[in-house]
Coordinates of C-alpha atoms and ligand atoms in Angstrom, one line a residue:
Chain A
X294 CA 80.9 20.3 20.1
X295 CA 79.1 17.0 19.6
X296 CA 77.5 16.7 16.2
X297 CA 77.5 13.0 15.6
X298 CA 77.4 9.8 17.6
X299 CA 78.3 6.5 16.0
X300 CA 77.3 3.1 17.4
X301 CA 79.4 0.1 16.2
X302 CA 77.8 -3.3 16.4
X303 CA 78.1 -5.6 19.4
X304 CA 76.8 -9.1 20.2
X305 CA 73.2 -10.1 20.8
X306 CA 72.3 -12.2 23.9
X307 CA 73.4 -15.4 22.1
X308 CA 76.7 -13.9 21.3
X309 CA 76.0 -13.3 17.6
X310 CA 77.2 -10.2 15.9
X311 CA 74.5 -7.5 15.3
X312 CA 73.6 -7.1 11.7
X313 CA 74.3 -3.4 11.1
X314 CA 77.5 -1.7 10.0
X315 CA 77.1 1.4 12.1
X316 CA 74.3 3.6 13.4
X317 CA 74.9 7.3 13.2
X318 CA 72.9 9.8 15.3
X319 CA 73.2 13.4 14.2
X320 CA 72.6 16.6 16.0
X321 CA 68.9 17.7 15.8
X322 CA 67.7 14.1 15.3
X323 CA 65.1 12.4 17.4
X324 CA 65.1 8.6 17.7
X325 CA 63.0 6.1 19.5
X326 CA 64.0 2.7 20.7
X327 CA 61.2 0.2 20.6
X328 CA 60.9 -3.5 21.3
X329 CA 59.6 -6.0 23.9
X330 CA 60.6 -5.9 27.5
X331 CA 64.0 -7.4 28.0
X332 CA 65.0 -6.9 24.4
X333 CA 67.9 -4.6 25.3
X334 CA 66.5 -1.1 25.0
X335 CA 67.9 0.1 28.2
X336 CA 71.2 -1.6 27.5
X337 CA 71.4 0.2 24.2
X338 CA 71.0 3.7 25.6
X339 CA 73.2 2.8 28.6
X340 CA 76.0 2.0 26.1
X341 CA 75.6 5.5 24.7
X342 CA 75.6 7.0 28.1
X343 CA 78.8 5.1 29.1
X344 CA 80.4 5.7 25.7
X345 CA 80.9 2.0 25.8
X346 CA 84.2 0.7 24.4
X347 CA 83.5 -3.0 24.2
X348 CA 83.4 -3.1 28.0
X349 CA 79.7 -3.5 28.6
X350 CA 77.6 -6.7 28.3
X351 CA 76.7 -5.9 24.7
X352 CA 80.3 -5.3 23.6
X353 CA 79.2 -2.3 21.5
X354 CA 81.6 0.5 20.8
X355 CA 80.8 4.2 20.5
X356 CA 82.5 7.0 18.6
X357 CA 81.9 10.7 19.2
X358 CA 82.3 12.9 16.1
X359 CA 83.9 9.8 14.5
X360 CA 86.6 9.5 17.1
X361 CA 87.2 7.1 20.0
X362 CA 86.3 9.2 23.1
X363 CA 89.1 9.8 25.6
X364 CA 89.0 8.5 29.3
X365 CA 88.6 12.1 30.5
X366 CA 85.2 12.6 28.8
X367 CA 84.1 9.1 29.8
X368 CA 84.7 9.7 33.5
X369 CA 84.5 13.5 34.1
X370 CA 80.9 14.5 34.5
X371 CA 81.6 18.1 33.7
X372 CA 82.9 17.1 30.3
X373 CA 80.3 14.4 29.6
X374 CA 78.2 15.4 26.6
X375 CA 75.3 13.1 27.5
X376 CA 72.4 13.3 30.0
X377 CA 70.3 10.2 30.7
X378 CA 67.0 9.8 32.5
X379 CA 66.8 6.2 33.7
X380 CA 63.9 4.1 34.7
X381 CA 64.9 4.5 38.3
X382 CA 62.6 7.0 40.0
X383 CA 64.1 6.9 43.4
X384 CA 66.8 9.1 44.8
X385 CA 68.9 7.9 47.7
X386 CA 70.8 11.1 48.4
X387 CA 69.6 12.5 51.7
X388 CA 69.6 16.2 50.7
X389 CA 67.0 18.8 49.7
X390 CA 66.1 19.4 46.1
X391 CA 67.9 22.7 46.2
X392 CA 71.1 21.2 47.5
X393 CA 71.0 18.2 45.1
X394 CA 70.7 20.5 42.1
X395 CA 73.4 22.8 43.5
X396 CA 75.9 19.9 43.8
X397 CA 75.0 18.7 40.4
X398 CA 75.5 22.2 38.9
X399 CA 78.9 22.2 40.6
X400 CA 79.7 18.8 39.1
X401 CA 78.8 20.2 35.7
X402 CA 81.0 23.3 36.3
X403 CA 78.0 25.8 36.2
X404 CA 78.6 29.0 38.1
X405 CA 75.1 30.6 37.9
X406 CA 73.1 29.8 41.1
X407 CA 69.8 30.7 39.4
X408 CA 69.9 27.5 37.4
X409 CA 68.8 25.6 40.5
X410 CA 65.5 27.5 40.7
X411 CA 65.0 27.5 37.0
X412 CA 65.3 23.7 37.0
X413 CA 62.7 23.4 39.8
X414 CA 60.3 25.7 37.9
X415 CA 60.7 23.7 34.7
X416 CA 60.2 20.4 36.6
X417 CA 56.9 21.8 37.9
X418 CA 55.7 22.2 34.4
X419 CA 56.1 18.5 33.9
X420 CA 54.3 17.4 37.0
X421 CA 51.0 18.0 38.7
X422 CA 52.4 17.8 42.2
X423 CA 54.5 20.9 43.0
X424 CA 58.1 20.3 44.0
X425 CA 59.4 22.7 46.6
X426 CA 63.1 23.6 46.9
X427 CA 63.2 22.4 50.5
X428 CA 61.7 18.9 49.7
X429 CA 64.2 16.2 50.3
X430 CA 64.8 14.3 47.0
X431 CA 64.2 11.0 48.9
X432 CA 60.6 11.9 49.6
X433 CA 59.6 13.0 46.1
X434 CA 57.2 10.7 44.3
X435 CA 58.2 8.7 41.2
X436 CA 56.6 11.3 38.9
X437 CA 58.1 14.3 40.7
X438 CA 61.6 12.6 40.7
X439 CA 61.3 11.9 37.0
X440 CA 60.2 15.5 36.3
X441 CA 63.0 16.9 38.3
X442 CA 65.5 14.7 36.5
X443 CA 64.2 15.6 33.1
X444 CA 64.4 19.3 33.9
X445 CA 67.9 18.7 35.4
X446 CA 69.0 17.0 32.2
X447 CA 67.8 19.9 30.1
X448 CA 69.1 22.8 32.2
X449 CA 72.0 21.4 34.3
X450 CA 73.1 18.5 32.3
X451 CA 72.5 20.9 29.4
X452 CA 74.0 18.1 27.2
X453 CA 73.8 17.9 23.4
X454 CA 72.7 14.3 23.8
X455 CA 69.6 13.4 25.9
X456 CA 68.5 9.8 26.5
X457 CA 65.1 9.1 28.1
X458 CA 64.1 5.7 29.3
X459 CA 60.3 5.2 29.2
X460 CA 59.3 8.6 30.5
X461 CA 55.7 7.9 29.7
X462 CA 55.5 5.6 32.8
X463 CA 55.9 8.1 35.5
X464 CA 52.6 10.0 35.1
X465 CA 54.3 13.2 33.9
X466 CA 53.1 15.4 31.1
X467 CA 55.0 13.7 28.3
X468 CA 53.9 16.0 25.5
X469 CA 55.3 18.9 27.5
X470 CA 58.6 17.1 27.8
X471 CA 58.7 16.2 24.1
X472 CA 57.8 19.8 23.2
X473 CA 60.6 21.2 25.4
X474 CA 63.4 19.2 23.9
X475 CA 62.5 18.9 20.3
X476 CA 64.0 21.4 17.9
X477 CA 66.8 22.2 20.3
X478 CA 69.4 20.9 17.9
X479 CA 70.1 18.0 20.4
X480 CA 70.3 14.3 19.7
X481 CA 67.3 13.0 21.6
X482 CA 66.7 9.3 22.1
X483 CA 63.5 8.0 23.7
X484 CA 63.1 4.4 24.8
X485 CA 59.4 4.0 24.6
X486 CA 56.3 1.8 24.4
X487 CA 54.2 4.8 23.7
X488 CA 53.0 5.1 20.1
X489 CA 52.7 8.8 20.2
X490 CA 56.3 9.3 21.2
X491 CA 57.5 6.6 18.8
X492 CA 55.7 8.3 15.9
X493 CA 57.0 11.8 16.9
X494 CA 60.6 10.7 16.3
X495 CA 62.3 10.6 12.9
X496 CA 63.9 7.2 13.3
X497 CA 62.8 4.0 15.1
X498 CA 65.4 1.5 16.2
X499 CA 63.8 -1.9 16.7
X500 CA 65.3 -4.2 19.4
X501 CA 65.1 -7.9 19.7
X502 CA 67.1 -10.4 21.8
X503 CA 69.7 -7.8 22.9
X504 CA 70.4 -6.6 19.4
X505 CA 69.3 -4.0 16.9
X506 CA 67.0 -5.8 14.5
X507 CA 65.9 -3.0 12.2
X508 CA 66.0 0.8 11.7
X509 CA 62.9 2.4 10.3
X510 CA 62.7 6.0 9.0
X511 CA 59.4 7.6 9.6
X512 CA 57.2 7.7 6.5
X513 CA 55.0 10.7 5.4
X514 CA 52.0 8.7 6.2
X515 CA 53.3 8.2 9.7
X516 CA 53.8 11.9 10.2
X517 CA 50.1 12.4 9.5
X518 CA 49.2 9.5 11.8
X519 CA 51.3 11.1 14.5
X520 CA 49.2 14.2 14.3
X521 CA 46.0 12.4 14.6
X522 CA 47.3 10.4 17.5
X523 CA 48.5 13.5 19.2
X524 CA 45.0 15.0 18.9
X525 CA 43.6 11.8 20.4
X526 CA 46.2 11.7 23.1
X527 CA 45.4 15.3 24.1
X528 CA 41.8 14.3 24.6
X529 CA 42.7 11.3 26.6
X530 CA 44.8 13.6 28.8
X531 CA 41.9 16.0 29.3
X532 CA 39.8 13.1 30.5
X533 CA 42.6 11.8 32.7
X534 CA 43.1 15.2 34.3
X535 CA 39.4 15.7 34.9
X536 CA 39.1 12.3 36.5
X537 CA 42.2 13.0 38.6
X538 CA 40.7 16.3 39.7
X539 CA 37.6 14.5 40.9
X540 CA 35.4 15.8 38.1
X541 CA 32.8 14.1 35.9
X542 CA 33.2 13.4 32.2
X543 CA 31.3 16.0 30.1
X544 CA 29.1 15.3 27.2
X545 CA 31.3 16.5 24.4
X546 CA 34.0 14.0 25.6
X547 CA 31.6 11.1 25.3
X548 CA 31.0 12.1 21.7
X549 CA 34.7 12.1 20.7
X550 CA 35.1 10.5 17.4
X551 CA 38.2 8.4 17.6
X552 CA 38.3 7.6 13.9
Chain B
X245 CA 104.3 -9.5 42.3
X246 CA 101.7 -6.7 42.1
X247 CA 99.5 -5.8 45.0
X248 CA 95.9 -4.6 45.1
X249 CA 94.3 -3.6 48.4
X250 CA 90.5 -3.1 48.2
X251 CA 88.6 -1.4 51.0
X252 CA 85.1 -0.1 51.3
X253 CA 82.1 -0.4 53.6
X254 CA 80.2 -3.6 54.0
X255 CA 78.2 -4.7 51.0
X256 CA 79.7 -1.9 48.8
X257 CA 80.5 -4.4 46.1
X258 CA 84.2 -5.2 46.9
X259 CA 83.8 -8.9 46.1
X260 CA 81.7 -8.3 43.0
X261 CA 84.6 -6.1 41.8
X262 CA 87.2 -8.7 42.7
X263 CA 85.3 -11.2 40.6
X264 CA 85.4 -9.0 37.6
X265 CA 89.1 -8.4 38.0
X266 CA 89.9 -12.1 38.4
X267 CA 87.6 -13.0 35.5
X268 CA 89.5 -10.5 33.3
X269 CA 93.1 -11.0 34.4
X270 CA 93.1 -14.7 35.3
X271 CA 94.3 -15.6 31.8
X272 CA 97.4 -13.5 32.1
X273 CA 98.3 -13.5 35.8
X274 CA 98.5 -16.0 38.6
X275 CA 96.2 -14.5 41.2
X276 CA 96.1 -15.0 45.0
X277 CA 93.4 -13.6 47.2
X278 CA 93.1 -12.7 50.9
X279 CA 90.0 -11.6 52.7
X280 CA 90.4 -9.9 56.1
X281 CA 87.2 -9.7 58.1
X282 CA 86.1 -9.4 61.7
X283 CA 83.9 -12.4 62.4
X284 CA 82.7 -14.1 59.2
X285 CA 83.6 -14.2 55.6
X286 CA 82.9 -16.5 52.7
X287 CA 84.9 -14.9 49.9
X288 CA 87.7 -17.4 50.1
X289 CA 85.4 -20.3 49.4
X290 CA 83.4 -18.5 46.8
X291 CA 86.4 -17.3 44.8
X292 CA 88.2 -20.6 45.0
X293 CA 85.1 -22.4 43.8
X294 CA 84.3 -20.0 41.0
X295 CA 87.8 -19.3 39.6
X296 CA 90.0 -22.0 41.2
X297 CA 92.5 -19.4 42.5
X298 CA 94.5 -19.5 45.7
X299 CA 92.5 -17.9 48.5
X300 CA 92.9 -17.3 52.2
X301 CA 90.8 -15.6 54.9
X302 CA 91.7 -14.2 58.2
X303 CA 89.6 -13.0 61.1
X304 CA 90.7 -10.0 63.2
X305 CA 88.4 -10.9 66.0
X306 CA 88.7 -8.3 68.8
X307 CA 91.1 -6.1 66.9
X308 CA 90.5 -3.4 64.3
X309 CA 90.8 -5.3 61.0
X310 CA 93.1 -2.6 59.6
X311 CA 95.4 -2.8 62.6
X312 CA 95.5 -6.6 62.4
X313 CA 96.2 -6.2 58.7
X314 CA 99.4 -4.5 59.4
X315 CA 100.8 -7.8 60.7
X316 CA 98.8 -10.1 58.6
X317 CA 99.5 -8.5 55.2
X318 CA 103.2 -9.2 55.5
X319 CA 102.4 -12.9 56.0
X320 CA 100.0 -12.9 53.1
X321 CA 102.5 -11.3 50.8
X322 CA 105.0 -14.0 51.7
X323 CA 102.4 -16.7 51.2
X324 CA 101.4 -15.3 47.8
X325 CA 105.0 -14.7 46.6
X326 CA 106.1 -18.1 47.7
X327 CA 103.3 -19.6 45.5
X328 CA 104.6 -17.6 42.5
X329 CA 101.6 -15.2 42.3
X330 CA 101.7 -12.3 39.9
X331 CA 99.0 -10.4 41.7
X332 CA 97.8 -10.5 45.3
X333 CA 94.4 -9.0 45.9
X334 CA 93.5 -8.2 49.5
X335 CA 89.9 -7.4 50.4
X336 CA 89.6 -5.6 53.7
X337 CA 86.7 -5.7 56.1
X338 CA 86.3 -2.0 55.6
X339 CA 84.8 -1.3 59.0
X340 CA 87.2 1.0 60.7
X341 CA 86.6 4.5 59.6
X342 CA 89.6 5.8 61.5
X343 CA 92.2 3.6 59.8
X344 CA 92.9 2.6 56.2
X345 CA 94.6 -0.6 54.9
X346 CA 96.5 0.9 52.0
X347 CA 100.2 0.5 51.7
X348 CA 102.9 2.8 50.2
X349 CA 103.2 0.4 47.3
X350 CA 100.7 -1.3 45.0
X351 CA 97.2 0.1 44.4
X352 CA 94.7 1.1 47.0
X353 CA 91.1 1.0 45.8
X354 CA 88.1 2.2 47.7
X355 CA 84.7 0.8 46.7
X356 CA 81.6 2.9 47.4
X357 CA 78.1 2.0 46.6
X358 CA 76.1 4.7 44.9
X359 CA 73.1 3.9 47.1
X360 CA 74.9 4.3 50.4
X361 CA 74.0 7.9 50.8
X362 CA 75.6 11.1 49.7
X363 CA 77.5 11.8 52.9
X364 CA 79.4 8.5 53.0
X365 CA 82.5 9.8 51.2
X366 CA 83.0 12.5 53.8
X367 CA 82.4 10.1 56.7
X368 CA 84.8 7.5 55.6
X369 CA 88.0 9.5 56.3
X370 CA 91.3 7.8 55.3
X371 CA 89.5 5.0 53.5
X372 CA 88.6 7.5 50.8
X373 CA 91.2 10.2 51.2
X374 CA 94.2 7.8 50.9
X375 CA 92.9 5.7 48.1
X376 CA 94.5 5.8 44.7
X377 CA 91.3 4.8 42.9
X378 CA 87.7 5.2 43.9
X379 CA 85.1 2.9 42.3
X380 CA 81.4 3.7 42.6
X381 CA 79.3 0.6 42.2
X382 CA 75.6 -0.1 41.7
X383 CA 75.2 2.7 39.2
X384 CA 72.5 0.6 37.6
X385 CA 70.3 1.5 40.6
X386 CA 70.3 5.3 40.5
X387 CA 69.8 8.1 38.1
X388 CA 72.7 9.7 36.2
X389 CA 72.2 13.0 38.0
X390 CA 72.6 11.3 41.3
X391 CA 75.7 9.4 40.1
X392 CA 77.3 12.7 39.2
X393 CA 76.3 14.2 42.6
X394 CA 78.1 11.2 44.3
X395 CA 81.2 11.6 42.1
X396 CA 81.3 15.3 42.9
X397 CA 81.2 14.5 46.7
X398 CA 84.1 12.1 46.4
X399 CA 86.1 14.6 44.4
X400 CA 85.5 17.2 47.1
X401 CA 86.9 14.8 49.7
X402 CA 89.8 13.6 47.5
X403 CA 90.5 15.8 44.4
X404 CA 93.4 13.6 43.2
X405 CA 91.6 10.3 43.2
X406 CA 91.1 8.3 39.9
X407 CA 87.4 7.9 39.7
X408 CA 85.4 5.1 38.0
X409 CA 81.8 4.0 37.9
X410 CA 80.6 0.5 37.4
X411 CA 77.8 -1.9 37.5
X412 CA 80.0 -4.4 39.3
X413 CA 77.6 -7.3 38.5
X414 CA 78.4 -6.8 34.8
X415 CA 81.8 -5.2 35.1
X416 CA 81.0 -2.3 32.9
X417 CA 83.6 0.4 32.2
X418 CA 86.5 -1.2 34.0
X419 CA 89.1 -1.2 31.2
X420 CA 91.0 1.6 32.8
X421 CA 91.2 -0.3 36.1
X422 CA 92.6 -3.4 34.4
X423 CA 95.2 -1.3 32.6
X424 CA 96.2 0.4 35.9
X425 CA 96.6 -3.0 37.6
X426 CA 98.7 -4.4 34.8
X427 CA 100.9 -1.2 34.7
X428 CA 101.4 -1.0 38.4
X429 CA 105.0 -1.7 39.5
X430 CA 105.9 -4.9 41.3
X431 CA 106.2 -4.4 45.1
X432 CA 109.5 -4.5 47.0
X433 CA 108.7 -6.6 50.0
X434 CA 111.4 -5.0 52.2
X435 CA 110.0 -1.5 51.8
X436 CA 106.3 -1.8 52.7
X437 CA 104.6 0.5 55.1
X438 CA 101.2 1.8 55.9
X439 CA 100.2 4.9 54.0
X440 CA 98.0 6.4 56.7
X441 CA 98.9 7.1 60.3
X442 CA 97.6 4.5 62.7
X443 CA 95.6 6.0 65.6
X444 CA 97.7 7.5 68.4
X445 CA 97.5 4.4 70.4
X446 CA 95.4 1.4 71.3
X447 CA 93.6 0.7 74.5
X448 CA 92.4 -2.4 76.3
X449 CA 88.9 -1.7 75.0
X450 CA 90.1 -2.0 71.5
X451 CA 91.2 -5.5 72.2
X452 CA 87.9 -6.6 73.7
X453 CA 88.1 -6.2 77.5
X454 CA 84.5 -5.4 78.4
X455 CA 84.7 -4.5 82.1
X456 CA 83.4 -1.0 82.9
X457 CA 85.6 1.4 84.8
X458 CA 89.1 2.9 84.7
X459 CA 90.7 0.3 87.0
X460 CA 90.3 -2.4 84.3
X461 CA 91.9 -0.5 81.5
X462 CA 94.9 1.3 80.2
X463 CA 95.5 3.3 77.1
X464 CA 95.1 6.8 76.0
X465 CA 91.4 7.4 76.6
X466 CA 90.7 10.6 78.2
X467 CA 88.6 10.6 81.4
X468 CA 85.1 12.0 81.0
X469 CA 85.9 15.0 83.2
X470 CA 89.7 14.6 83.1
X471 CA 92.3 17.3 82.7
X472 CA 94.2 17.4 79.4
X473 CA 97.4 16.7 81.4
X474 CA 95.9 13.4 82.4
X475 CA 95.1 12.2 78.9
X476 CA 97.8 9.6 78.9
X477 CA 96.0 7.2 81.1
X478 CA 98.2 4.3 82.1
X479 CA 95.9 2.1 84.1
X480 CA 95.6 1.6 87.8
Ligands
GTP198 N1 72.7 -4.0 41.3 C1 73.9 -4.1 41.7 N2 74.2 -4.9 42.7 C2 75.5 -5.0 43.1 C3 76.6 -4.3 42.4 N3 77.7 -4.6 43.1 C4 77.4 -5.5 44.0 N4 76.1 -5.7 44.1 C5 75.4 -6.6 45.0 O1 75.6 -6.1 46.3 C6 75.7 -7.1 47.3 C7 77.0 -6.9 48.1 O2 78.1 -7.1 47.2 P1 79.5 -7.7 47.6 O3 80.4 -7.7 46.4 O4 79.3 -9.0 48.3 O5 80.0 -6.6 48.6 P2 81.3 -6.6 49.6 O6 81.7 -5.1 49.6 O7 82.2 -7.6 49.1 O8 80.6 -6.9 51.0 P3 81.4 -7.4 52.3 O9 82.6 -8.2 51.9 O10 80.4 -8.3 53.0 O11 81.7 -6.2 53.1 C8 75.6 -8.4 46.5 O12 74.3 -8.8 46.6 C9 76.0 -8.0 45.1 O13 75.4 -8.9 44.2 C10 76.2 -3.4 41.3 O14 77.0 -2.8 40.7 N5 74.9 -3.4 41.0
ADP199 N1 73.4 -7.7 23.7 C1 73.3 -8.2 25.0 N2 74.1 -9.2 25.5 C2 74.0 -9.6 26.7 N3 73.1 -9.1 27.6 C3 72.2 -8.2 27.2 C4 72.3 -7.6 25.9 N4 71.3 -6.7 25.7 C5 70.7 -6.7 26.9 N5 71.2 -7.5 27.8 C6 70.7 -7.8 29.2 O1 69.4 -8.2 29.1 C7 68.6 -7.7 30.2 C8 67.4 -6.9 29.7 O2 67.9 -5.8 28.9 P1 67.2 -4.3 29.1 O3 68.1 -3.4 28.3 O4 67.0 -4.0 30.5 O5 65.8 -4.5 28.3 P2 64.6 -3.5 28.1 O6 65.1 -2.2 28.5 O7 64.4 -3.6 26.6 O8 63.5 -4.0 28.9 C9 69.6 -6.8 31.0 O9 70.1 -7.6 32.1 C10 70.7 -6.5 30.0 O10 72.0 -6.3 30.6
MG200 MG1 64.3 -1.0 30.0
MG201 MG1 83.1 -9.2 50.2
ZN202 ZN1 91.2 1.1 63.2
ZN203 ZN1 90.3 1.6 71.9

């Protein structure tokens, strides 16, 4: 269905044209968007999510499989091939988790009722605090909401393109998330400040002043670095979870060699 | 002249949307704007200052703003037309959930905020179900999943409506709306009527009489323990 998304250049914050001809994201590819706060990372993935046609603040245009997308796929959620997890971690809908997912499944044209419970189960793999089906979405914590929305994007959005905005900030098990959605043949885009996530992706898009400044393909050296960093990150996680659980740091963890 | 009637609950983003429309279409159309509200409104001053277009406002006071609009809209259309406007935008107060301000001609737009709660579309009655276009604002404040849930709820209330989502502060994804406005036929002033049915009648409470008790009032309010036969209460 979707195998390629093309981004055509827009204008930076001063109104100057971006300096790339086009950026193509292909199925199976993982990309990270990095750059300082306010540099336009969220705006970049929002353009993808809206399938912008020169009608957003950046004036970028998007093509799907090389074609201008029709109004129907831009505005009909059940046809929309893109799921996005925003930085917002609050839900305003005054309904239970079960009901919320049920309506979303309807919006996406999914008949199978089980998907609601599978989504809650998956969400509970991403968060330490269990989400119950009767919990109102308005009372879920930031991390629980984020976990639920990621699981929802994977199973209910079930979209070939997934956009994630700074998932590392919600206190969820980010490696679990990365593991779940890599190698699924999807286009996965992470906006991130996290070096581990950035190095786990094949391409890095560097943002500055509202524009794409550079595109870097991950080097072999960086692949190795990513593995080391992952190792390190796993240990940091162990320490974090021990501290969260009210435990003491054990001796072997004080002896970790971070080199 | 084209006509655009915009309704929606307080603070939904009606004015923010009007500003985007004016910004976009001002170059090709002469635009007039009317705000109808109950007690206070500043849109006329704001829009005149920002865009230098013709603006008016009108307070409905004790009346339902949509009822009042029935009379006032005719005056406004005459005013805008006599000033050679190409487009008249009317922003309603959007308070009466029984009535709706849309006419049989022109475009009727309902503006809904995505943070107003998921049951709003169902609760707003004719304001949603008689609109031609529904625009969900403030999508920058919620998750995509929740946006889709909101859209689904609106569709369930009004399957035929043309739906759009926007961050009204930035005017994202409104190309389709601009095209619909430009393509909408000019109105025929002699053949304008309300789309929705007004309530069965009005009573003296509707127009602001505050005295308690039946002897001060007439209208069609049923007595608390009244017989159905008595429902046409005519006053004492
Ligand atoms: N973040 C965000 N804020 C918005 C958006 N649309 C409107 N607002 C803000 O919401 C508030 C109300 O918007 P208005 O456009 O005045 O709403 P209105 O429907 O005209 O309100 P009344 O005429 O008073 O009923 C303002 O502070 C706007 O700046 C949006 O899409 N995103
Ligand atoms: N190319 C652009 N032109 C105009 N405004 C932009 C552009 N890119 C981003 N912005 C605006 O700059 C602000 C910060 O951008 P944002 O994407 O939120 O940054 P980040 O996610 O990197 O912190 C937002 O208000 C956004 O709309
Ligand atoms: Mg951001
Ligand atoms: Mg207003
Ligand atoms: Zn009314
Ligand atoms: Zn009354």
